[in-house]
Coordinates of C-alpha atoms and ligand atoms in Angstrom, one line a residue:
X1404 CA -24.1 -11.2 -29.0
X1405 CA -26.6 -11.0 -26.2
X1406 CA -27.1 -9.4 -22.7
X1407 CA -24.9 -10.0 -19.7
X1408 CA -26.1 -8.8 -16.3
X1409 CA -23.7 -9.7 -13.5
X1410 CA -23.2 -8.4 -10.0
X1411 CA -21.2 -8.4 -7.1
X1412 CA -22.2 -8.6 -3.6
X1413 CA -23.4 -5.6 -2.1
X1414 CA -20.8 -5.0 0.6
X1415 CA -21.5 -4.3 3.9
X1416 CA -19.8 -0.8 5.0
X1417 CA -19.2 -1.7 8.9
X1418 CA -15.3 -0.5 8.1
X1419 CA -13.6 -0.2 4.6
X1420 CA -13.2 -2.6 2.4
X1421 CA -9.9 -5.0 2.2
X1422 CA -8.6 -6.6 -0.7
X1423 CA -10.5 -9.9 -0.3
X1424 CA -13.3 -7.4 -1.5
X1425 CA -11.0 -6.0 -3.9
X1426 CA -10.4 -9.5 -5.4
X1427 CA -14.3 -10.3 -5.9
X1428 CA -14.7 -6.6 -7.6
X1429 CA -12.0 -6.8 -9.9
X1430 CA -12.9 -10.5 -11.0
X1431 CA -16.2 -9.3 -11.9
X1432 CA -15.1 -6.2 -13.8
X1433 CA -12.8 -8.2 -16.1
X1434 CA -16.0 -10.4 -16.8
X1435 CA -18.0 -7.0 -17.5
X1436 CA -15.3 -5.6 -19.7
X1437 CA -14.5 -8.9 -21.7
X1438 CA -18.5 -9.2 -22.5
X1439 CA -18.5 -5.5 -23.4
X1440 CA -15.6 -6.1 -25.7
X1441 CA -17.4 -8.7 -27.5
X1442 CA -20.1 -6.7 -27.8
X1443 CA -22.5 -8.4 -25.3
X1444 CA -25.2 -5.6 -24.0
X1445 CA -23.5 -5.5 -20.6
X1446 CA -24.9 -4.5 -17.5
X1447 CA -22.4 -4.4 -13.9
X1448 CA -24.0 -4.1 -10.8
X1449 CA -22.1 -3.5 -7.5
X1450 CA -23.1 -1.3 -4.1
X1451 CA -24.2 -1.7 -0.3
X1452 CA -25.7 -3.1 1.9
X1453 CA -26.3 -0.6 4.9
X1454 CA -28.7 -1.9 7.2
X1455 CA -28.8 -3.7 10.2
X1456 CA -28.0 -3.6 13.8
X1457 CA -24.5 -4.0 13.3
X1458 CA -24.0 -1.0 11.7
X1459 CA -26.6 0.5 14.1
X1460 CA -24.3 -0.1 17.3
X1461 CA -21.2 0.2 15.2
X1462 CA -22.7 4.1 14.7
X1463 CA -23.6 4.6 17.5
X1464 CA -20.5 3.8 19.0
X1465 CA -18.8 6.1 16.7
X1466 CA -21.5 9.1 18.3
X1467 CA -22.8 9.0 14.6
X1468 CA -26.1 8.4 12.9
X1469 CA -26.2 5.2 10.9
X1470 CA -27.0 7.4 7.8
X1471 CA -23.8 9.4 9.1
X1472 CA -21.7 6.8 9.4
X1473 CA -22.5 4.5 6.0
X1474 CA -22.4 7.6 4.0
X1475 CA -18.5 8.0 5.2
X1476 CA -17.8 4.4 4.5
X1477 CA -19.8 3.8 1.3
X1478 CA -17.6 7.4 0.0
X1479 CA -14.1 5.3 0.7
X1480 CA -15.8 2.4 -1.4
X1481 CA -16.6 4.1 -4.3
X1482 CA -13.5 6.1 -3.9
X1483 CA -12.0 2.6 -3.9
X1484 CA -13.5 1.3 -7.1
X1485 CA -12.7 4.4 -9.3
X1486 CA -8.9 4.0 -8.3
X1487 CA -9.1 0.3 -9.3
X1488 CA -11.2 1.7 -12.2
X1489 CA -13.6 -0.9 -11.5
X1490 CA -16.4 -0.3 -14.8
X1491 CA -19.7 -0.6 -12.7
X1492 CA -23.2 0.6 -14.5
X1493 CA -24.5 1.1 -11.1
X1494 CA -23.8 1.5 -7.5
X1495 CA -27.0 0.7 -5.5
X1496 CA -27.2 1.4 -1.7
X1497 CA -30.0 -0.6 0.1
X1498 CA -30.5 2.8 1.8
X1499 CA -31.3 4.6 -0.9
X1500 CA -35.3 5.6 -1.5
X1501 CA -35.7 4.1 -4.8
X1502 CA -34.6 0.8 -2.9
X1503 CA -36.7 0.9 0.1
X1504 CA -40.0 1.8 -1.8
X1505 CA -39.5 -1.5 -3.9
X1506 CA -38.4 -3.7 -1.2
X1507 CA -41.8 -2.4 0.7
X1508 CA -43.9 -3.3 -2.7
X1509 CA -42.3 -7.0 -2.4
X1510 CA -42.9 -7.5 1.2
X1511 CA -46.5 -6.4 0.7
X1512 CA -46.8 -8.1 -2.4
X1513 CA -45.6 -11.7 -0.6
X1514 CA -48.1 -10.5 2.8
X1515 CA -50.7 -10.5 0.4
X1516 CA -50.6 -13.8 -1.8
X1517 CA -50.2 -15.4 1.8
X1518 CA -46.5 -16.4 1.4
X1519 CA -45.2 -14.1 4.5
X1520 CA -47.1 -14.7 7.5
X1521 CA -46.8 -13.1 11.3
X1522 CA -45.6 -15.5 14.1
X1523 CA -43.2 -15.3 16.9
X1524 CA -39.6 -16.1 16.8
X1525 CA -37.4 -17.9 19.4
X1526 CA -33.7 -18.8 18.6
X1527 CA -30.4 -18.1 18.7
X1528 CA -28.9 -15.0 17.0
X1529 CA -25.3 -13.7 16.0
X1530 CA -25.1 -10.4 15.7
X1531 CA -21.9 -10.2 13.8
X1532 CA -23.3 -12.4 11.1
X1533 CA -27.0 -10.8 11.4
X1534 CA -27.8 -14.6 11.3
X1535 CA -30.6 -16.4 13.4
X1536 CA -29.5 -20.0 14.2
X1537 CA -31.2 -23.2 15.2
X1538 CA -30.3 -24.9 18.3
X1539 CA -29.1 -28.2 16.5
X1540 CA -27.2 -25.6 14.3
X1541 CA -24.6 -24.4 16.6
X1542 CA -21.7 -25.5 17.4
X1543 CA -20.6 -25.9 21.0
X1544 CA -23.4 -23.7 21.6
X1545 CA -21.5 -21.0 19.2
X1546 CA -22.5 -19.7 15.5
X1547 CA -21.2 -22.3 12.8
X1548 CA -19.4 -19.4 10.8
X1549 CA -17.6 -17.1 12.6
X1550 CA -18.0 -18.8 16.2
X1551 CA -18.6 -16.0 18.4
X1552 CA -21.2 -16.4 21.2
X1553 CA -24.7 -15.9 19.7
X1554 CA -27.6 -14.5 22.0
X1555 CA -31.2 -16.1 22.7
X1556 CA -34.0 -14.1 21.4
X1557 CA -37.4 -14.6 21.3
X1558 CA -39.6 -11.8 19.7
X1559 CA -43.1 -11.0 17.3
X1560 CA -41.5 -11.5 13.6
X1561 CA -43.0 -11.9 9.9
X1562 CA -41.8 -15.4 8.3
X1563 CA -41.6 -16.1 4.7
X1564 CA -42.6 -19.4 3.6
X1565 CA -39.4 -20.9 2.6
X1566 CA -40.6 -24.7 3.1
X1567 CA -42.9 -24.4 0.3
X1568 CA -41.0 -23.7 -2.6
X1569 CA -38.4 -26.0 -1.1
X1570 CA -39.2 -28.9 -3.9
X1571 CA -39.4 -27.1 -6.6
X1572 CA -35.8 -25.3 -5.9
X1573 CA -34.3 -28.9 -5.8
X1574 CA -36.0 -29.7 -9.1
X1575 CA -34.4 -26.7 -10.3
X1576 CA -31.0 -27.5 -9.2
X1577 CA -30.9 -30.5 -10.5
X1578 CA -32.3 -29.9 -14.0
X1579 CA -29.7 -26.8 -14.0
X1580 CA -26.7 -28.0 -13.4
X1581 CA -25.0 -24.7 -14.4
X1582 CA -27.0 -22.7 -11.8
X1583 CA -24.6 -23.1 -8.8
X1584 CA -21.0 -23.0 -9.4
X1585 CA -18.6 -24.6 -8.9
X1586 CA -20.2 -28.1 -8.5
X1587 CA -19.0 -28.5 -4.7
X1588 CA -20.8 -25.7 -3.7
X1589 CA -24.2 -27.3 -5.2
X1590 CA -23.3 -30.7 -3.7
X1591 CA -22.9 -29.1 -0.1
X1592 CA -26.0 -26.9 -0.6
X1593 CA -28.1 -29.7 -1.8
X1594 CA -26.9 -32.1 1.0
X1595 CA -27.0 -30.1 3.9
X1596 CA -29.2 -27.7 3.5
X1597 CA -32.1 -28.4 0.5
X1598 CA -32.4 -32.4 1.8
X1599 CA -33.0 -31.9 5.4
X1600 CA -35.8 -29.4 5.1
X1601 CA -35.6 -25.9 4.8
X1602 CA -36.9 -23.6 7.9
X1603 CA -39.4 -20.9 7.4
X1604 CA -37.4 -17.6 7.4
X1605 CA -37.5 -14.9 9.7
X1606 CA -37.6 -11.6 7.5
X1607 CA -38.6 -9.2 10.1
X1608 CA -37.5 -7.5 13.6
X1609 CA -38.7 -5.2 16.3
X1610 CA -35.3 -5.2 18.2
X1611 CA -33.9 -2.8 16.3
X1612 CA -34.8 0.2 13.9
X1613 CA -32.2 0.6 11.2
X1614 CA -34.0 -0.7 8.8
X1615 CA -36.8 -0.3 5.6
X1616 CA -40.3 -0.7 7.7
X1617 CA -42.4 -2.7 7.1
X1618 CA -45.3 -1.0 5.0
X1619 CA -48.2 -2.3 7.4
X1620 CA -46.9 -2.9 10.4
X1621 CA -44.5 -0.3 11.5
X1622 CA -42.8 -1.3 14.4
X1623 CA -40.9 -4.1 12.1
X1624 CA -38.3 -3.6 10.5
X1625 CA -37.7 -5.7 7.0
X1626 CA -35.0 -8.2 8.3
X1627 CA -32.0 -8.5 5.5
X1628 CA -32.7 -11.1 3.3
X1629 CA -35.6 -9.2 1.4
X1630 CA -33.7 -5.7 2.1
X1631 CA -30.4 -7.1 0.5
X1632 CA -31.4 -9.9 -2.1
X1633 CA -33.7 -7.8 -3.4
X1634 CA -30.9 -5.4 -4.7
X1635 CA -30.1 -7.5 -7.9
X1636 CA -34.0 -6.7 -9.2
X1637 CA -34.5 -3.3 -7.6
X1638 CA -31.6 -1.4 -9.1
X1639 CA -33.1 -2.4 -12.3
X1640 CA -36.4 -0.8 -11.2
X1641 CA -38.6 -3.8 -10.2
X1642 CA -41.4 -3.7 -9.9
X1643 CA -42.7 -0.1 -11.0
X1644 CA -40.1 0.9 -13.3
X1645 CA -39.7 -1.9 -16.0
X1646 CA -37.4 -0.5 -18.4
X1647 CA -34.1 -2.0 -17.4
X1648 CA -35.9 -5.2 -15.9
X1649 CA -36.9 -6.5 -19.0
X1650 CA -33.9 -5.8 -21.1
X1651 CA -31.6 -7.3 -18.2
X1652 CA -33.1 -9.6 -15.6
X1653 CA -33.0 -12.4 -15.1
X1654 CA -28.7 -11.9 -14.3
X1655 CA -26.3 -14.3 -16.1
X1656 CA -24.0 -14.3 -13.2
X1657 CA -24.1 -13.4 -9.5
X1658 CA -20.8 -13.6 -8.3
X1659 CA -20.3 -14.1 -4.3
X1660 CA -18.3 -15.3 -1.7
X1661 CA -18.5 -19.0 -0.5
X1662 CA -19.7 -17.7 2.6
X1663 CA -22.8 -16.2 0.9
X1664 CA -23.4 -19.1 -1.6
X1665 CA -26.2 -20.4 0.8
X1666 CA -28.7 -17.0 0.6
X1667 CA -27.9 -16.7 -3.1
X1668 CA -28.8 -20.4 -4.4
X1669 CA -31.6 -21.0 -1.9
X1670 CA -33.1 -17.5 -0.2
X1671 CA -32.9 -15.7 -3.3
X1672 CA -34.4 -18.2 -6.2
X1673 CA -37.2 -19.0 -3.3
X1674 CA -37.9 -15.2 -3.1
X1675 CA -37.5 -15.3 -7.0
X1676 CA -40.5 -18.2 -7.2
X1677 CA -42.5 -16.6 -4.6
X1678 CA -42.5 -13.4 -6.9
X1679 CA -43.0 -15.4 -10.1
X1680 CA -39.8 -14.0 -11.8
X1681 CA -37.1 -16.2 -13.3
X1682 CA -33.9 -17.6 -11.6
X1683 CA -30.1 -16.4 -12.8
X1684 CA -28.5 -18.2 -14.8
X1685 CA -25.4 -19.2 -13.0
X1686 CA -24.8 -18.1 -9.1
X1687 CA -20.9 -18.6 -8.5
X1688 CA -19.1 -19.3 -5.1
X1689 CA -15.5 -18.1 -5.6
X1690 CA -13.2 -18.8 -2.6
X1691 CA -11.1 -16.6 -0.4
X1692 CA -7.6 -14.4 -0.8
X1693 CA -6.6 -15.6 2.5
X1694 CA -3.8 -14.7 4.5
X1695 CA -1.5 -17.0 6.7
X1696 CA -3.9 -19.7 6.7
X1697 CA -7.1 -17.8 8.0
X1698 CA -9.7 -15.5 6.5
X1699 CA -8.8 -12.2 5.9
X1700 CA -10.5 -10.1 8.4
X1701 CA -10.8 -7.0 10.6
X1702 CA -11.1 -9.2 13.3
X1703 CA -7.9 -10.9 12.9
X1704 CA -6.2 -7.8 12.2
X1705 CA -4.6 -8.6 9.1
X1706 CA -6.5 -6.6 6.6
X1707 CA -4.5 -5.3 3.2
X1708 CA -5.5 -1.8 2.3
X1709 CA -5.5 -2.5 -1.4
X1710 CA -5.2 1.6 -1.5
X1711 CA -1.8 0.9 -0.1
X1712 CA -0.4 -1.6 -2.4
X1713 CA -1.8 -0.2 -5.9
X1714 CA -0.1 3.3 -4.6
X1715 CA 2.8 1.4 -4.1
X1716 CA 2.9 -1.1 -7.3
X1717 CA 0.8 0.6 -9.6
X1718 CA -2.7 -0.4 -10.4
X1719 CA -2.6 -2.8 -13.2
X1720 CA 0.2 -4.5 -10.9
X1721 CA -2.4 -5.2 -8.6
X1722 CA -5.0 -6.2 -10.9
X1723 CA -3.3 -8.4 -12.5
X1724 CA -1.9 -10.2 -9.3
X1725 CA -5.5 -11.1 -8.4
X1726 CA -6.9 -11.8 -11.4
X1727 CA -3.6 -14.4 -12.2
X1728 CA -3.0 -15.9 -8.9
X1729 CA -6.1 -17.3 -7.5
X1730 CA -7.5 -20.0 -9.2
X1731 CA -10.9 -19.1 -9.2
X1732 CA -13.5 -21.1 -6.9
X1733 CA -10.5 -22.0 -4.9
X1734 CA -9.0 -20.2 -2.1
X1735 CA -5.6 -18.4 -2.5
X1736 CA -2.7 -17.1 -0.4
X1737 CA -2.3 -13.4 -0.2
X1738 CA 1.4 -12.7 -0.1
X1739 CA 3.6 -9.6 -0.8
X1740 CA 6.4 -11.9 -1.9
X1741 CA 4.2 -13.8 -4.5
X1742 CA 2.6 -10.2 -5.8
X1743 CA 6.4 -8.8 -6.1
X1744 CA 7.4 -11.8 -7.9
X1745 CA 4.1 -11.9 -10.9
X1746 CA 5.5 -8.5 -11.1
X1747 CA 9.1 -9.1 -11.7
X1748 CA 8.0 -12.4 -13.6
X1749 CA 5.7 -11.8 -15.6
X1750 CA 5.1 -8.1 -16.4
X1751 CA 8.4 -6.7 -16.4
X1752 CA 10.5 -9.8 -17.3
X1753 CA 7.8 -10.8 -19.8
X1754 CA 5.6 -8.7 -21.2
X1755 CA 7.6 -5.5 -20.5
X1756 CA 10.8 -7.2 -22.1
X1757 CA 9.1 -8.2 -25.3
X1758 CA 7.8 -4.8 -25.8
X1759 CA 11.2 -3.3 -25.2
X1760 CA 13.1 -5.5 -27.2
X1761 CA 10.5 -5.3 -30.3
X1762 CA 10.4 -1.8 -30.1
X1763 CA 14.3 -1.2 -29.8
X1764 CA 14.8 -3.8 -32.6
X1765 CA 12.2 -2.0 -34.9
X1766 CA 14.2 1.2 -34.4
X1767 CA 17.6 -0.1 -34.8
X1768 CA 17.3 -2.8 -37.5
X1769 CA 14.4 -1.3 -39.3
X1770 CA 14.1 2.3 -38.7
X1771 CA 11.4 2.7 -36.7
X1772 CA 9.0 0.8 -39.3
X1773 CA 7.3 -1.6 -38.6
X1774 CA 8.1 -3.7 -42.2
X1775 CA 5.6 -6.1 -44.1
X1776 CA 6.2 -9.7 -43.4
X1777 CA 8.1 -11.5 -46.4
X1778 CA 6.6 -15.1 -46.1
X1779 CA 6.5 -17.4 -42.8
X1780 CA 8.4 -19.9 -41.7
X1781 CA 7.8 -22.8 -39.5
X1782 CA 9.2 -20.8 -36.7
X1783 CA 7.0 -17.9 -37.4
X1784 CA 3.9 -20.2 -37.6
X1785 CA 4.4 -21.5 -34.2
X1786 CA 4.4 -17.9 -32.8
X1787 CA 1.0 -17.5 -35.1
X1788 CA -0.3 -20.7 -33.8
X1789 CA 0.1 -19.7 -30.3
X1790 CA -1.5 -16.4 -31.1
X1791 CA -4.6 -18.6 -31.8
X1792 CA -4.5 -20.3 -29.2
X1793 CA -4.4 -17.1 -26.7
X1794 CA -7.6 -15.6 -28.0
X1795 CA -9.0 -19.3 -27.8
X1796 CA -8.1 -19.6 -24.6
X1797 CA -9.4 -16.2 -23.4
X1798 CA -12.9 -16.8 -25.1
X1799 CA -13.1 -20.4 -23.2
X1800 CA -11.8 -19.5 -20.0
X1801 CA -13.8 -16.3 -19.5
X1802 CA -16.7 -18.6 -20.5
X1803 CA -16.1 -20.9 -18.0
X1804 CA -15.2 -18.1 -15.3
X1805 CA -11.7 -19.7 -15.1
X1806 CA -10.0 -16.1 -15.3
X1807 CA -6.6 -17.1 -14.2
X1808 CA -6.6 -19.7 -17.1
X1809 CA -7.4 -17.1 -19.5
X1810 CA -4.6 -15.0 -18.4
X1811 CA -2.0 -17.5 -18.8
X1812 CA -3.1 -18.4 -22.1
X1813 CA -2.0 -14.9 -22.8
X1814 CA 1.3 -15.0 -21.3
X1815 CA 2.2 -18.6 -23.2
X1816 CA 2.1 -15.9 -26.5
X1817 CA 4.2 -13.6 -24.8
X1818 CA 6.7 -16.3 -23.4
X1819 CA 6.7 -17.5 -26.6
X1820 CA 7.4 -14.8 -28.3
X1821 CA 10.4 -14.1 -26.3
X1822 CA 12.1 -17.5 -27.2
X1823 CA 11.2 -16.7 -30.5
X1824 CA 13.0 -13.9 -30.2
X1825 CA 16.4 -15.5 -29.1
X1826 CA 15.8 -18.7 -31.5
X1827 CA 15.0 -15.8 -34.7
X1828 CA 18.1 -13.8 -33.6
X1829 CA 16.8 -10.6 -35.6
X1830 CA 20.9 -8.8 -35.0
X1831 CA 22.1 -12.4 -36.4
X1832 CA 19.6 -11.4 -39.2
X1833 CA 20.9 -7.5 -39.7
X1834 CA 24.3 -8.6 -39.4
X1835 CA 24.6 -11.4 -42.6
X1836 CA 22.0 -8.6 -44.3
X1837 CA 19.2 -11.2 -44.7
X1838 CA 16.3 -8.3 -45.0
X1839 CA 13.5 -9.9 -45.8
X1840 CA 13.7 -12.7 -43.3
X1841 CA 14.3 -10.1 -40.5
X1842 CA 11.4 -7.9 -41.8
X1843 CA 8.9 -11.1 -41.0
X1844 CA 11.0 -11.8 -37.8
X1845 CA 10.2 -8.1 -36.9
X1846 CA 6.8 -8.0 -38.1
X1847 CA 6.1 -11.2 -36.0
X1848 CA 7.1 -9.7 -32.5
X1849 CA 5.4 -6.4 -33.5
X1850 CA 1.7 -8.7 -34.4
X1851 CA 2.4 -11.0 -31.3
X1852 CA 2.1 -8.0 -29.1
X1853 CA -0.6 -6.0 -30.8
X1854 CA -2.9 -9.3 -30.5
X1855 CA -1.7 -9.4 -27.1
X1856 CA -3.0 -5.7 -26.1
X1857 CA -5.8 -6.3 -27.6
X1858 CA -6.4 -10.2 -25.5
X1859 CA -5.6 -7.7 -22.1
X1860 CA -8.3 -5.5 -22.8
X1861 CA -10.6 -6.9 -20.1
X1862 CA -7.7 -7.7 -17.1
X1863 CA -5.7 -4.4 -17.4
X1864 CA -7.0 -0.9 -17.6
X1865 CA -3.8 1.0 -18.2
X1866 CA -1.2 -1.5 -19.9
X1867 CA -3.1 -2.4 -23.4
X1868 CA -3.1 1.4 -24.3
X1869 CA 0.4 1.6 -23.0
X1870 CA 1.8 -1.1 -25.9
X1871 CA -0.4 0.1 -28.4
X1872 CA 1.5 3.6 -28.0
X1873 CA 4.6 2.3 -28.3
X1874 CA 3.9 0.3 -31.3
X1875 CA 2.6 3.3 -32.5
X1876 CA -1.1 2.0 -33.4
X1877 CA -3.8 4.3 -34.1
X1878 CA -7.2 4.5 -32.1
X1879 CA -7.5 2.1 -28.9
X1880 CA -7.3 -1.5 -28.1
X1881 CA -10.5 -1.2 -26.4
X1882 CA -12.5 -0.8 -29.1
X1883 CA -11.7 -4.4 -30.8
X1884 CA -13.0 -7.5 -30.4
X1885 CA -10.8 -10.3 -30.3
X1886 CA -12.5 -12.3 -32.6
X1887 CA -12.3 -9.9 -35.2
X1888 CA -9.0 -7.7 -33.7
X1889 CA -6.7 -9.9 -32.6
X1890 CA -6.7 -12.0 -35.8
X1891 CA -3.2 -12.8 -37.1
X1892 CA -2.0 -10.1 -39.8
X1893 CA -4.0 -7.2 -38.7
X1894 CA -0.7 -5.1 -38.0
X1895 CA -1.1 -1.7 -40.5
X1896 CA 2.0 -1.8 -42.5
X1897 CA 4.5 1.6 -42.4
X1898 CA 3.5 2.2 -38.9
X1899 CA 6.2 3.6 -37.1
X1900 CA 7.2 2.8 -33.5
X1901 CA 7.5 5.1 -30.2
X1902 CA 9.3 4.2 -27.6
X1903 CA 8.1 5.0 -24.6
X1904 CA 9.0 4.2 -21.1
X1905 CA 9.3 0.2 -19.3
X1906 CA 5.7 -1.1 -19.0
X1907 CA 6.9 -2.0 -15.4
X1908 CA 9.4 -1.5 -14.0
X1909 CA 11.3 -4.3 -11.9
X1910 CA 10.7 -3.9 -7.9
X1911 CA 13.9 -4.8 -6.2
X1912 CA 13.6 -7.0 -3.5
X1913 CA 15.2 -5.6 0.2
X1914 CA 18.6 -7.4 0.5
X1915 CA 18.5 -10.1 2.4
X1916 CA 20.4 -9.5 6.0
X1917 CA 23.9 -10.0 5.6
X1918 CA 25.1 -13.5 6.4
X1919 CA 27.4 -14.7 9.0
X1920 CA 30.0 -13.3 11.2
X1921 CA 32.1 -10.2 9.8
X1922 CA 35.9 -11.3 9.8
X1923 CA 39.0 -9.2 8.8
X1924 CA 40.0 -9.7 5.5
X1925 CA 43.3 -10.0 3.9
X1926 CA 43.4 -7.4 0.9
X1927 CA 45.1 -8.2 -2.1
X1928 CA 48.3 -6.5 -3.2
X1929 CA 48.2 -3.6 -5.5
X1930 CA 48.7 -4.4 -9.4
X1931 CA 51.3 -2.5 -11.4
X1932 CA 49.4 0.7 -12.6
X1933 CA 48.7 1.4 -16.4
X1934 CA 48.0 4.9 -18.2
X1935 CA 44.5 5.9 -18.8
X1936 CA 45.1 5.2 -22.6
X1937 CA 45.5 1.8 -21.4
X1938 CA 42.4 1.6 -19.2
X1939 CA 40.2 3.2 -22.2
X1940 CA 40.7 -0.4 -24.1
X1941 CA 38.5 -1.6 -22.1
X1942 CA 34.9 -1.8 -23.4
X1943 CA 32.6 -1.9 -20.4
X1944 CA 28.9 -1.4 -21.0
X1945 CA 25.6 -1.6 -19.2
X1946 CA 23.7 -4.8 -20.1
X1947 CA 20.5 -6.3 -18.8
X1948 CA 19.8 -10.1 -18.1
X1949 CA 17.4 -11.3 -20.2
X1950 CA 17.8 -14.8 -19.5
X1951 CA 19.9 -16.7 -16.7
X1952 CA 20.2 -20.7 -16.8
X1953 CA 22.7 -23.0 -14.7
X1954 CA 25.0 -24.4 -16.9
X1955 CA 24.6 -28.5 -16.7
X1956 CA 26.9 -30.7 -14.7
X1957 CA 28.5 -27.2 -12.3
X1958 CA 26.7 -25.4 -9.6
X1959 CA 29.0 -22.6 -10.4
X1960 CA 28.4 -21.6 -13.8
X1961 CA 25.5 -19.7 -15.1
X1962 CA 24.5 -18.9 -18.6
X1963 CA 23.2 -15.5 -19.0
X1964 CA 21.5 -13.8 -22.2
X1965 CA 22.1 -10.3 -21.9
X1966 CA 21.0 -7.5 -24.1
X1967 CA 23.5 -4.2 -24.9
X1968 CA 20.1 -2.7 -26.4
X1969 CA 19.4 -3.7 -30.0
X1970 CA 22.5 -6.7 -29.8
X1971 CA 22.6 -9.5 -27.3
X1972 CA 25.0 -11.4 -26.0
X1973 CA 25.8 -15.0 -24.2
X1974 CA 27.9 -15.2 -21.5
X1975 CA 29.2 -17.6 -19.1
X1976 CA 29.4 -15.8 -15.3
X1977 CA 30.9 -17.8 -12.2
X1978 CA 28.2 -16.8 -10.0
X1979 CA 26.2 -19.4 -9.8
X1980 CA 26.5 -20.5 -6.1
X1981 CA 25.6 -17.0 -4.8
X1982 CA 22.5 -16.1 -7.0
X1983 CA 19.7 -18.0 -8.2
X1984 CA 18.9 -17.3 -12.1
X1985 CA 15.7 -16.5 -11.8
X1986 CA 16.8 -13.6 -9.6
X1987 CA 18.7 -11.8 -12.2
X1988 CA 16.4 -11.7 -14.9
X1989 CA 15.9 -8.2 -16.0
X1990 CA 18.8 -6.5 -13.6
X1991 CA 21.2 -3.9 -15.5
X1992 CA 24.7 -5.7 -14.4
X1993 CA 27.8 -4.4 -15.7
X1994 CA 30.0 -5.9 -18.8
X1995 CA 33.3 -6.3 -19.9
X1996 CA 32.3 -6.4 -24.1
X1997 CA 35.6 -6.3 -26.3
X1998 CA 37.0 -9.0 -24.0
X1999 CA 38.0 -12.0 -26.8
X2000 CA 35.3 -14.7 -26.5
X2001 CA 36.1 -17.6 -25.2
X2002 CA 34.4 -21.3 -24.8
X2003 CA 33.7 -22.0 -21.1
X2004 CA 32.3 -25.8 -20.8
X2005 CA 31.6 -25.9 -24.5
X2006 CA 29.7 -22.1 -24.2
X2007 CA 30.9 -19.6 -26.1
X2008 CA 31.3 -16.9 -23.8
X2009 CA 30.7 -13.3 -25.5
X2010 CA 32.3 -10.9 -22.3
X2011 CA 32.9 -11.3 -18.7
X2012 CA 30.7 -9.3 -16.0
X2013 CA 31.7 -7.5 -13.2
X2014 CA 31.3 -8.9 -9.5
X2015 CA 33.0 -7.5 -6.1
X2016 CA 34.0 -10.6 -4.3
X2017 CA 36.3 -10.5 -0.8
X2018 CA 37.0 -14.8 -1.3
X2019 CA 33.4 -15.4 0.3
X2020 CA 30.8 -13.3 -0.5
X2021 CA 30.4 -12.0 -3.9
X2022 CA 28.3 -9.5 -5.1
X2023 CA 27.4 -7.8 -8.6
X2024 CA 28.6 -4.7 -10.0
X2025 CA 25.4 -3.2 -10.9
X2026 CA 24.6 0.8 -11.5
X2027 CA 23.3 2.5 -8.6
X2028 CA 19.9 3.6 -10.6
X2029 CA 18.7 2.3 -13.8
X2030 CA 20.6 4.0 -16.6
X2031 CA 19.6 1.7 -19.9
X2032 CA 21.0 -1.0 -21.2
X2033 CA 24.0 -0.3 -23.7
X2034 CA 25.1 2.7 -21.5
X2035 CA 28.9 3.2 -21.3
X2036 CA 31.0 2.8 -17.9
X2037 CA 33.7 4.8 -17.1
Ligands
ZN2798 ZN1 -21.9 -15.7 13.4

């Protein structure tokens, strides 16, 4: 147990935030929730960086005051974080009085000790990036970051002696390999910026007024670095209110996008050195969530609104996708198809299905009460081992900030438990009256889910409690530490399950455009009449596909495992040329269940699924809305 102080960048409220900002903040939130769960004294800061010429210009264009302009956008940011259930402890705005006053004190202090001096600036300025560039840094005369036109400017400015501390910083970076992560970003900083030598930094401007004024020279406003970067300490009360500052500084983690690693690993540590303050333990520069090969940006018109996604797919589905899809540190590609696939495969088919099967079988075979286990066999021990690995995977993954890896170790447990059910076949144990073995298997299923719920606490905000409720458990999984609460055997005896709604409804993708030209169909002649009694002999039921795979040696036949609610069946179906096996999992189909079992290609088929065909196209016959497996078809 210790303390953990982490920050996101403070976002620039010139526009509403998009999915890329949501990504950074959800990752930070997962880390904060994890550190709280393991008992660390955790402080999580986010906020908004509200000054600068760009905001002033945009406000003017919108006919608003700069403050009125940012107030509106910041209100939207706060709503978004509330929607995504971001658990920050503080939200700092650089327009707040507490921040402005502290920035002025820092500026004054650095000026008095000679680290800030007045001179004249001449150079190139990129307005969209609010960055000064030297002639040699321009790329074909344009901004090296965004590629926009730059303006030549000359003005009186205050400068910060960056150069004075370059040697000390280089030494710190070399002796603290964890300081800049991933390591590729460290090499870039050292080779591209530190070794060629640092220029002193322009820290005031006179060409616009939307900023914090320099206390002893009020025609200047403090220019971005000393205003924005210092939020990480002013929010803690530095320098005049040291309570939180003494408790949490230095930061354990500044989470930043890769485009601002340079400011956080060169300018920021030097500001701290000049203030004689300890440096943050780690700056982690993560990749971007990109779209169509490009960074998501307003100017590219490819922004994805997280509010719309949450509305359409649900909060935990969107959080899961953001945390799972992108290997943290690298760039990830956003696509709605990938999001839907994640929801359907991982959340609906794997996790949702596991809970559904477990609760249904405990109701059907054990009267709704989770039985006590009666001795473990090697098959059960494999699940127990996977649960241990999932708990270790969570700790190791999140210590290394490999959020996606941590999540996949939890979902390996889910997958393993689903396979375990297929092999252990509780329905067969029930039929054979093997009560003790059945008790162990049902317990193992429930206990694996209980552990999964505890391990998912940092990532998903509604699902762990929903799993908890359906398992009939009391209390709150959030209150349990993984190292004690996610250890095998903790399921209280006699707990009664409470069947609930599916955790994650499957998302139906729009059917593909009908292929090929319409042509005249030959209608088959009608078969001889039958009576209603004859029809009633056919037992048709709704089944849900749990698993589908191709049968080797044929591209026509698929083997499906379906559930009829409690009971599972194996079917062989000649639909392999029309359906990909993975597209069937989770779907409700109609099955003739009292057809005499038949062996097809060595596989015993216990029923037949219904499909419509015109000789070319084939379509499954399915209930028009979900009715639940086992429902009769008349
Ligand atoms: Zn630029």
